[in-house]
Amino acid sequence: MANNHAIVIGGSMAGLVVARILSDRFPAVTLIERDQFPEEPIPRKGTPQSRHIHVLLLQGQIILEKFFPGLRDEMIAAGAHLIDVAADMMWLNPAGWGVRFPSDISMLGFSRDLIDCKVRRRLALINNIRFLQGCEVTGLLSNTHGTCVAGVSVRHHKQSHQGIWEESPGRIKAAYPSEIGYYI
């Protein structure tokens, strides 16, 4: 089987980042999402935590910046808050309140909708990534020998896409692999 098409199931942050990583290794990447992605950073049904404040710690910023150069500055320009962990936060420990001082250790505070929207927009600019929205994966397909996953079946679409898959729906669906003899 030629590995020329990667399929990512789910448009969560994990799915978005996996699609970006796979775009460097595969000629075609399809991200399948049950919901329709909004054009603007607004809540969507498939992201129940989207109304909560989110933070991205320093290492997360470094990792995302590697795959999406300039994302941090773009997020700040769109309203994310850069928080100096040592200067802007108060820490109570067994010895009392921690001393506040300027540092290079920062985290970024934002809405989940903002980061999802910014990352999706970046992915949309990558030629070999395609979004399949409003579609639900109904199962996995194996090759004729049943030795590997060869594609997915998708509700409302007549054909399945051949390639490897990465399940990132935010919730593990162990029934998919077990239907064809694989267990998580």
PDB file of N, CA and C in Angstrom, residues 16-95:
ATOM      1  N   LEU A  16      -5.486  19.269  14.676  1.00  0.00           N
ATOM      2  CA  LEU A  16      -4.929  20.350  13.858  1.00  0.00           C
ATOM      3  C   LEU A  16      -3.408  20.271  13.803  1.00  0.00           C
ATOM      4  N   VAL A  17      -2.785  20.048  14.953  1.00  0.00           N
ATOM      5  CA  VAL A  17      -1.318  19.972  14.989  1.00  0.00           C
ATOM      6  C   VAL A  17      -0.830  18.718  14.259  1.00  0.00           C
ATOM      7  N   VAL A  18      -1.524  17.595  14.440  1.00  0.00           N
ATOM      8  CA  VAL A  18      -1.148  16.371  13.730  1.00  0.00           C
ATOM      9  C   VAL A  18      -1.247  16.588  12.222  1.00  0.00           C
ATOM     10  N   ALA A  19      -2.299  17.255  11.760  1.00  0.00           N
ATOM     11  CA  ALA A  19      -2.432  17.536  10.322  1.00  0.00           C
ATOM     12  C   ALA A  19      -1.245  18.350   9.824  1.00  0.00           C
ATOM     13  N   ARG A  20      -0.831  19.329  10.600  1.00  0.00           N
ATOM     14  CA  ARG A  20       0.322  20.151  10.206  1.00  0.00           C
ATOM     15  C   ARG A  20       1.589  19.308  10.115  1.00  0.00           C
ATOM     16  N   ILE A  21       1.825  18.459  11.104  1.00  0.00           N
ATOM     17  CA  ILE A  21       3.017  17.610  11.107  1.00  0.00           C
ATOM     18  C   ILE A  21       2.986  16.637   9.927  1.00  0.00           C
ATOM     19  N   LEU A  22       1.846  16.014   9.691  1.00  0.00           N
ATOM     20  CA  LEU A  22       1.733  15.060   8.591  1.00  0.00           C
ATOM     21  C   LEU A  22       1.877  15.722   7.229  1.00  0.00           C
ATOM     22  N   SER A  23       1.560  17.011   7.136  1.00  0.00           N
ATOM     23  CA  SER A  23       1.670  17.709   5.842  1.00  0.00           C
ATOM     24  C   SER A  23       3.110  17.768   5.343  1.00  0.00           C
ATOM     25  N   ASP A  24       4.084  17.600   6.232  1.00  0.00           N
ATOM     26  CA  ASP A  24       5.490  17.553   5.823  1.00  0.00           C
ATOM     27  C   ASP A  24       5.894  16.175   5.310  1.00  0.00           C
ATOM     28  N   ARG A  25       5.095  15.171   5.579  1.00  0.00           N
ATOM     29  CA  ARG A  25       5.461  13.790   5.255  1.00  0.00           C
ATOM     30  C   ARG A  25       4.593  13.139   4.177  1.00  0.00           C
ATOM     31  N   PHE A  26       3.432  13.695   3.928  1.00  0.00           N
ATOM     32  CA  PHE A  26       2.500  13.097   2.975  1.00  0.00           C
ATOM     33  C   PHE A  26       2.103  14.105   1.905  1.00  0.00           C
ATOM     34  N   PRO A  27       1.915  13.638   0.673  1.00  0.00           N
ATOM     35  CA  PRO A  27       1.472  14.546  -0.391  1.00  0.00           C
ATOM     36  C   PRO A  27       0.061  15.085  -0.160  1.00  0.00           C
ATOM     37  N   ALA A  28      -0.767  14.327   0.569  1.00  0.00           N
ATOM     38  CA  ALA A  28      -2.145  14.761   0.832  1.00  0.00           C
ATOM     39  C   ALA A  28      -2.522  14.426   2.271  1.00  0.00           C
ATOM     40  N   VAL A  29      -3.166  15.386   2.930  1.00  0.00           N
ATOM     41  CA  VAL A  29      -3.668  15.199   4.292  1.00  0.00           C
ATOM     42  C   VAL A  29      -5.117  15.673   4.299  1.00  0.00           C
ATOM     43  N   THR A  30      -6.013  14.822   4.782  1.00  0.00           N
ATOM     44  CA  THR A  30      -7.414  15.205   4.928  1.00  0.00           C
ATOM     45  C   THR A  30      -7.776  15.169   6.401  1.00  0.00           C
ATOM     46  N   LEU A  31      -8.293  16.281   6.898  1.00  0.00           N
ATOM     47  CA  LEU A  31      -8.762  16.377   8.274  1.00  0.00           C
ATOM     48  C   LEU A  31     -10.284  16.302   8.226  1.00  0.00           C
ATOM     49  N   ILE A  32     -10.844  15.283   8.850  1.00  0.00           N
ATOM     50  CA  ILE A  32     -12.293  15.079   8.840  1.00  0.00           C
ATOM     51  C   ILE A  32     -12.859  15.550  10.173  1.00  0.00           C
ATOM     52  N   GLU A  33     -13.832  16.452  10.108  1.00  0.00           N
ATOM     53  CA  GLU A  33     -14.434  17.026  11.319  1.00  0.00           C
ATOM     54  C   GLU A  33     -15.949  16.945  11.238  1.00  0.00           C
ATOM     55  N   ARG A  34     -16.564  16.524  12.322  1.00  0.00           N
ATOM     56  CA  ARG A  34     -18.021  16.393  12.400  1.00  0.00           C
ATOM     57  C   ARG A  34     -18.726  17.743  12.273  1.00  0.00           C
ATOM     58  N   ASP A  35     -18.179  18.776  12.893  1.00  0.00           N
ATOM     59  CA  ASP A  35     -18.780  20.112  12.858  1.00  0.00           C
ATOM     60  C   ASP A  35     -18.332  20.881  11.615  1.00  0.00           C
ATOM     61  N   GLN A  36     -18.994  22.016  11.406  1.00  0.00           N
ATOM     62  CA  GLN A  36     -18.507  23.005  10.447  1.00  0.00           C
ATOM     63  C   GLN A  36     -17.614  23.951  11.227  1.00  0.00           C
ATOM     64  N   PHE A  37     -16.446  24.263  10.700  1.00  0.00           N
ATOM     65  CA  PHE A  37     -15.570  25.216  11.373  1.00  0.00           C
ATOM     66  C   PHE A  37     -16.094  26.628  11.155  1.00  0.00           C
ATOM     67  N   PRO A  38     -16.204  27.422  12.218  1.00  0.00           N
ATOM     68  CA  PRO A  38     -16.613  28.819  12.028  1.00  0.00           C
ATOM     69  C   PRO A  38     -15.470  29.624  11.408  1.00  0.00           C
ATOM     70  N   GLU A  39     -15.821  30.667  10.681  1.00  0.00           N
ATOM     71  CA  GLU A  39     -14.811  31.539  10.065  1.00  0.00           C
ATOM     72  C   GLU A  39     -14.127  32.420  11.100  1.00  0.00           C
ATOM     73  N   GLU A  40     -14.855  32.770  12.133  1.00  0.00           N
ATOM     74  CA  GLU A  40     -14.335  33.658  13.173  1.00  0.00           C
ATOM     75  C   GLU A  40     -14.097  32.859  14.453  1.00  0.00           C
ATOM     76  N   PRO A  41     -13.360  33.406  15.407  1.00  0.00           N
ATOM     77  CA  PRO A  41     -13.118  32.694  16.663  1.00  0.00           C
ATOM     78  C   PRO A  41     -14.338  32.719  17.590  1.00  0.00           C
ATOM     79  N   ILE A  42     -15.306  31.866  17.287  1.00  0.00           N
ATOM     80  CA  ILE A  42     -16.513  31.748  18.106  1.00  0.00           C
ATOM     81  C   ILE A  42     -16.672  30.290  18.537  1.00  0.00           C
ATOM     82  N   PRO A  43     -17.401  30.046  19.632  1.00  0.00           N
ATOM     83  CA  PRO A  43     -17.560  28.667  20.108  1.00  0.00           C
ATOM     84  C   PRO A  43     -18.243  27.781  19.069  1.00  0.00           C
ATOM     85  N   ARG A  44     -17.869  26.500  19.091  1.00  0.00           N
ATOM     86  CA  ARG A  44     -18.546  25.523  18.241  1.00  0.00           C
ATOM     87  C   ARG A  44     -18.935  24.325  19.094  1.00  0.00           C
ATOM     88  N   LYS A  45     -19.947  23.633  18.655  1.00  0.00           N
ATOM     89  CA  LYS A  45     -20.536  22.536  19.422  1.00  0.00           C
ATOM     90  C   LYS A  45     -19.509  21.472  19.823  1.00  0.00           C
ATOM     91  N   GLY A  46     -18.598  21.133  18.940  1.00  0.00           N
ATOM     92  CA  GLY A  46     -17.649  20.057  19.194  1.00  0.00           C
ATOM     93  C   GLY A  46     -16.517  20.405  20.141  1.00  0.00           C
ATOM     94  N   THR A  47     -16.513  21.607  20.680  1.00  0.00           N
ATOM     95  CA  THR A  47     -15.466  22.019  21.620  1.00  0.00           C
ATOM     96  C   THR A  47     -16.135  22.502  22.904  1.00  0.00           C
ATOM     97  N   PRO A  48     -16.534  21.569  23.776  1.00  0.00           N
ATOM     98  CA  PRO A  48     -17.288  21.964  24.962  1.00  0.00           C
ATOM     99  C   PRO A  48     -16.524  22.865  25.929  1.00  0.00           C
ATOM    100  N   GLN A  49     -15.193  22.827  25.921  1.00  0.00           N
ATOM    101  CA  GLN A  49     -14.414  23.665  26.839  1.00  0.00           C
ATOM    102  C   GLN A  49     -14.090  25.028  26.237  1.00  0.00           C
ATOM    103  N   SER A  50     -14.636  25.344  25.103  1.00  0.00           N
ATOM    104  CA  SER A  50     -14.222  26.558  24.388  1.00  0.00           C
ATOM    105  C   SER A  50     -14.561  27.846  25.130  1.00  0.00           C
ATOM    106  N   ARG A  51     -15.511  27.826  26.021  1.00  0.00           N
ATOM    107  CA  ARG A  51     -15.878  29.055  26.739  1.00  0.00           C
ATOM    108  C   ARG A  51     -14.963  29.331  27.933  1.00  0.00           C
ATOM    109  N   HIS A  52     -14.083  28.404  28.246  1.00  0.00           N
ATOM    110  CA  HIS A  52     -13.149  28.582  29.359  1.00  0.00           C
ATOM    111  C   HIS A  52     -11.904  29.323  28.889  1.00  0.00           C
ATOM    112  N   ILE A  53     -11.256  30.011  29.810  1.00  0.00           N
ATOM    113  CA  ILE A  53      -9.967  30.631  29.514  1.00  0.00           C
ATOM    114  C   ILE A  53      -8.940  29.514  29.343  1.00  0.00           C
ATOM    115  N   HIS A  54      -8.092  29.639  28.350  1.00  0.00           N
ATOM    116  CA  HIS A  54      -7.028  28.674  28.110  1.00  0.00           C
ATOM    117  C   HIS A  54      -5.684  29.370  28.224  1.00  0.00           C
ATOM    118  N   VAL A  55      -4.672  28.614  28.606  1.00  0.00           N
ATOM    119  CA  VAL A  55      -3.313  29.150  28.633  1.00  0.00           C
ATOM    120  C   VAL A  55      -2.401  28.196  27.877  1.00  0.00           C
ATOM    121  N   LEU A  56      -1.375  28.769  27.302  1.00  0.00           N
ATOM    122  CA  LEU A  56      -0.349  27.998  26.617  1.00  0.00           C
ATOM    123  C   LEU A  56       0.962  28.290  27.330  1.00  0.00           C
ATOM    124  N   LEU A  57       1.501  27.266  27.980  1.00  0.00           N
ATOM    125  CA  LEU A  57       2.754  27.431  28.707  1.00  0.00           C
ATOM    126  C   LEU A  57       3.908  27.627  27.726  1.00  0.00           C
ATOM    127  N   LEU A  58       5.052  28.024  28.241  1.00  0.00           N
ATOM    128  CA  LEU A  58       6.192  28.386  27.408  1.00  0.00           C
ATOM    129  C   LEU A  58       6.596  27.280  26.435  1.00  0.00           C
ATOM    130  N   GLN A  59       6.700  26.046  26.896  1.00  0.00           N
ATOM    131  CA  GLN A  59       7.112  24.968  25.988  1.00  0.00           C
ATOM    132  C   GLN A  59       6.078  24.759  24.889  1.00  0.00           C
ATOM    133  N   GLY A  60       4.807  24.888  25.208  1.00  0.00           N
ATOM    134  CA  GLY A  60       3.772  24.799  24.186  1.00  0.00           C
ATOM    135  C   GLY A  60       3.902  25.900  23.152  1.00  0.00           C
ATOM    136  N   GLN A  61       4.244  27.104  23.604  1.00  0.00           N
ATOM    137  CA  GLN A  61       4.464  28.214  22.673  1.00  0.00           C
ATOM    138  C   GLN A  61       5.627  27.903  21.732  1.00  0.00           C
ATOM    139  N   ILE A  62       6.695  27.359  22.288  1.00  0.00           N
ATOM    140  CA  ILE A  62       7.880  27.032  21.484  1.00  0.00           C
ATOM    141  C   ILE A  62       7.537  25.977  20.436  1.00  0.00           C
ATOM    142  N   ILE A  63       6.812  24.950  20.839  1.00  0.00           N
ATOM    143  CA  ILE A  63       6.437  23.877  19.912  1.00  0.00           C
ATOM    144  C   ILE A  63       5.524  24.405  18.812  1.00  0.00           C
ATOM    145  N   LEU A  64       4.481  25.148  19.177  1.00  0.00           N
ATOM    146  CA  LEU A  64       3.567  25.667  18.155  1.00  0.00           C
ATOM    147  C   LEU A  64       4.258  26.661  17.236  1.00  0.00           C
ATOM    148  N   GLU A  65       5.183  27.429  17.776  1.00  0.00           N
ATOM    149  CA  GLU A  65       5.914  28.406  16.958  1.00  0.00           C
ATOM    150  C   GLU A  65       6.765  27.695  15.904  1.00  0.00           C
ATOM    151  N   LYS A  66       7.247  26.498  16.229  1.00  0.00           N
ATOM    152  CA  LYS A  66       8.039  25.717  15.268  1.00  0.00           C
ATOM    153  C   LYS A  66       7.192  25.350  14.048  1.00  0.00           C
ATOM    154  N   PHE A  67       5.959  24.956  14.283  1.00  0.00           N
ATOM    155  CA  PHE A  67       5.087  24.525  13.195  1.00  0.00           C
ATOM    156  C   PHE A  67       4.276  25.664  12.583  1.00  0.00           C
ATOM    157  N   PHE A  68       4.073  26.725  13.347  1.00  0.00           N
ATOM    158  CA  PHE A  68       3.289  27.876  12.889  1.00  0.00           C
ATOM    159  C   PHE A  68       4.050  29.152  13.230  1.00  0.00           C
ATOM    160  N   PRO A  69       5.119  29.461  12.494  1.00  0.00           N
ATOM    161  CA  PRO A  69       5.940  30.641  12.820  1.00  0.00           C
ATOM    162  C   PRO A  69       5.105  31.921  12.873  1.00  0.00           C
ATOM    163  N   GLY A  70       5.316  32.713  13.930  1.00  0.00           N
ATOM    164  CA  GLY A  70       4.602  33.970  14.093  1.00  0.00           C
ATOM    165  C   GLY A  70       3.256  33.845  14.774  1.00  0.00           C
ATOM    166  N   LEU A  71       2.855  32.630  15.145  1.00  0.00           N
ATOM    167  CA  LEU A  71       1.538  32.414  15.759  1.00  0.00           C
ATOM    168  C   LEU A  71       1.397  33.179  17.069  1.00  0.00           C
ATOM    169  N   ARG A  72       2.429  33.164  17.887  1.00  0.00           N
ATOM    170  CA  ARG A  72       2.368  33.851  19.184  1.00  0.00           C
ATOM    171  C   ARG A  72       2.070  35.333  19.001  1.00  0.00           C
ATOM    172  N   ASP A  73       2.803  36.004  18.121  1.00  0.00           N
ATOM    173  CA  ASP A  73       2.573  37.430  17.882  1.00  0.00           C
ATOM    174  C   ASP A  73       1.193  37.681  17.287  1.00  0.00           C
ATOM    175  N   GLU A  74       0.770  36.786  16.409  1.00  0.00           N
ATOM    176  CA  GLU A  74      -0.563  36.908  15.803  1.00  0.00           C
ATOM    177  C   GLU A  74      -1.655  36.769  16.867  1.00  0.00           C
ATOM    178  N   MET A  75      -1.453  35.855  17.793  1.00  0.00           N
ATOM    179  CA  MET A  75      -2.415  35.662  18.884  1.00  0.00           C
ATOM    180  C   MET A  75      -2.474  36.904  19.772  1.00  0.00           C
ATOM    181  N   ILE A  76      -1.317  37.469  20.103  1.00  0.00           N
ATOM    182  CA  ILE A  76      -1.276  38.671  20.942  1.00  0.00           C
ATOM    183  C   ILE A  76      -1.962  39.828  20.229  1.00  0.00           C
ATOM    184  N   ALA A  77      -1.705  39.977  18.936  1.00  0.00           N
ATOM    185  CA  ALA A  77      -2.342  41.044  18.158  1.00  0.00           C
ATOM    186  C   ALA A  77      -3.863  40.876  18.119  1.00  0.00           C
ATOM    187  N   ALA A  78      -4.332  39.623  18.233  1.00  0.00           N
ATOM    188  CA  ALA A  78      -5.769  39.348  18.191  1.00  0.00           C
ATOM    189  C   ALA A  78      -6.417  39.376  19.576  1.00  0.00           C
ATOM    190  N   GLY A  79      -5.637  39.695  20.622  1.00  0.00           N
ATOM    191  CA  GLY A  79      -6.227  39.845  21.942  1.00  0.00           C
ATOM    192  C   GLY A  79      -5.747  38.885  23.010  1.00  0.00           C
ATOM    193  N   ALA A  80      -4.877  37.941  22.673  1.00  0.00           N
ATOM    194  CA  ALA A  80      -4.328  37.049  23.700  1.00  0.00           C
ATOM    195  C   ALA A  80      -3.452  37.866  24.641  1.00  0.00           C
ATOM    196  N   HIS A  81      -3.359  37.433  25.870  1.00  0.00           N
ATOM    197  CA  HIS A  81      -2.573  38.151  26.877  1.00  0.00           C
ATOM    198  C   HIS A  81      -1.284  37.396  27.168  1.00  0.00           C
ATOM    199  N   LEU A  82      -0.166  38.112  27.096  1.00  0.00           N
ATOM    200  CA  LEU A  82       1.118  37.543  27.476  1.00  0.00           C
ATOM    201  C   LEU A  82       1.278  37.753  28.977  1.00  0.00           C
ATOM    202  N   ILE A  83       1.436  36.678  29.702  1.00  0.00           N
ATOM    203  CA  ILE A  83       1.492  36.727  31.161  1.00  0.00           C
ATOM    204  C   ILE A  83       2.886  36.313  31.617  1.00  0.00           C
ATOM    205  N   ASP A  84       3.572  37.221  32.301  1.00  0.00           N
ATOM    206  CA  ASP A  84       4.865  36.899  32.906  1.00  0.00           C
ATOM    207  C   ASP A  84       4.555  36.133  34.188  1.00  0.00           C
ATOM    208  N   VAL A  85       4.898  34.867  34.219  1.00  0.00           N
ATOM    209  CA  VAL A  85       4.517  33.996  35.328  1.00  0.00           C
ATOM    210  C   VAL A  85       5.048  34.504  36.670  1.00  0.00           C
ATOM    211  N   ALA A  86       6.262  35.038  36.692  1.00  0.00           N
ATOM    212  CA  ALA A  86       6.858  35.487  37.958  1.00  0.00           C
ATOM    213  C   ALA A  86       6.407  36.890  38.347  1.00  0.00           C
ATOM    214  N   ALA A  87       6.075  37.741  37.385  1.00  0.00           N
ATOM    215  CA  ALA A  87       5.714  39.127  37.691  1.00  0.00           C
ATOM    216  C   ALA A  87       4.205  39.354  37.766  1.00  0.00           C
ATOM    217  N   ASP A  88       3.445  38.666  36.943  1.00  0.00           N
ATOM    218  CA  ASP A  88       2.017  38.952  36.822  1.00  0.00           C
ATOM    219  C   ASP A  88       1.129  38.047  37.666  1.00  0.00           C
ATOM    220  N   MET A  89       1.690  37.018  38.257  1.00  0.00           N
ATOM    221  CA  MET A  89       0.890  36.087  39.050  1.00  0.00           C
ATOM    222  C   MET A  89       1.359  36.107  40.495  1.00  0.00           C
ATOM    223  N   MET A  90       0.422  35.857  41.384  1.00  0.00           N
ATOM    224  CA  MET A  90       0.768  35.768  42.806  1.00  0.00           C
ATOM    225  C   MET A  90       0.788  34.291  43.188  1.00  0.00           C
ATOM    226  N   TRP A  91       1.821  33.897  43.899  1.00  0.00           N
ATOM    227  CA  TRP A  91       1.992  32.510  44.298  1.00  0.00           C
ATOM    228  C   TRP A  91       2.010  32.408  45.819  1.00  0.00           C
ATOM    229  N   LEU A  92       1.163  31.575  46.363  1.00  0.00           N
ATOM    230  CA  LEU A  92       1.173  31.317  47.801  1.00  0.00           C
ATOM    231  C   LEU A  92       1.773  29.933  48.009  1.00  0.00           C
ATOM    232  N   ASN A  93       2.853  29.888  48.772  1.00  0.00           N
ATOM    233  CA  ASN A  93       3.497  28.617  49.059  1.00  0.00           C
ATOM    234  C   ASN A  93       3.634  28.477  50.571  1.00  0.00           C
ATOM    235  N   PRO A  94       4.155  27.370  51.070  1.00  0.00           N
ATOM    236  CA  PRO A  94       4.248  27.179  52.527  1.00  0.00           C
ATOM    237  C   PRO A  94       5.011  28.290  53.257  1.00  0.00           C
ATOM    238  N   ALA A  95       5.904  28.989  52.566  1.00  0.00           N
ATOM    239  CA  ALA A  95       6.677  30.069  53.206  1.00  0.00           C
ATOM    240  C   ALA A  95       5.962  31.416  53.118  1.00  0.00           C
TER     241      ALA A  95
END
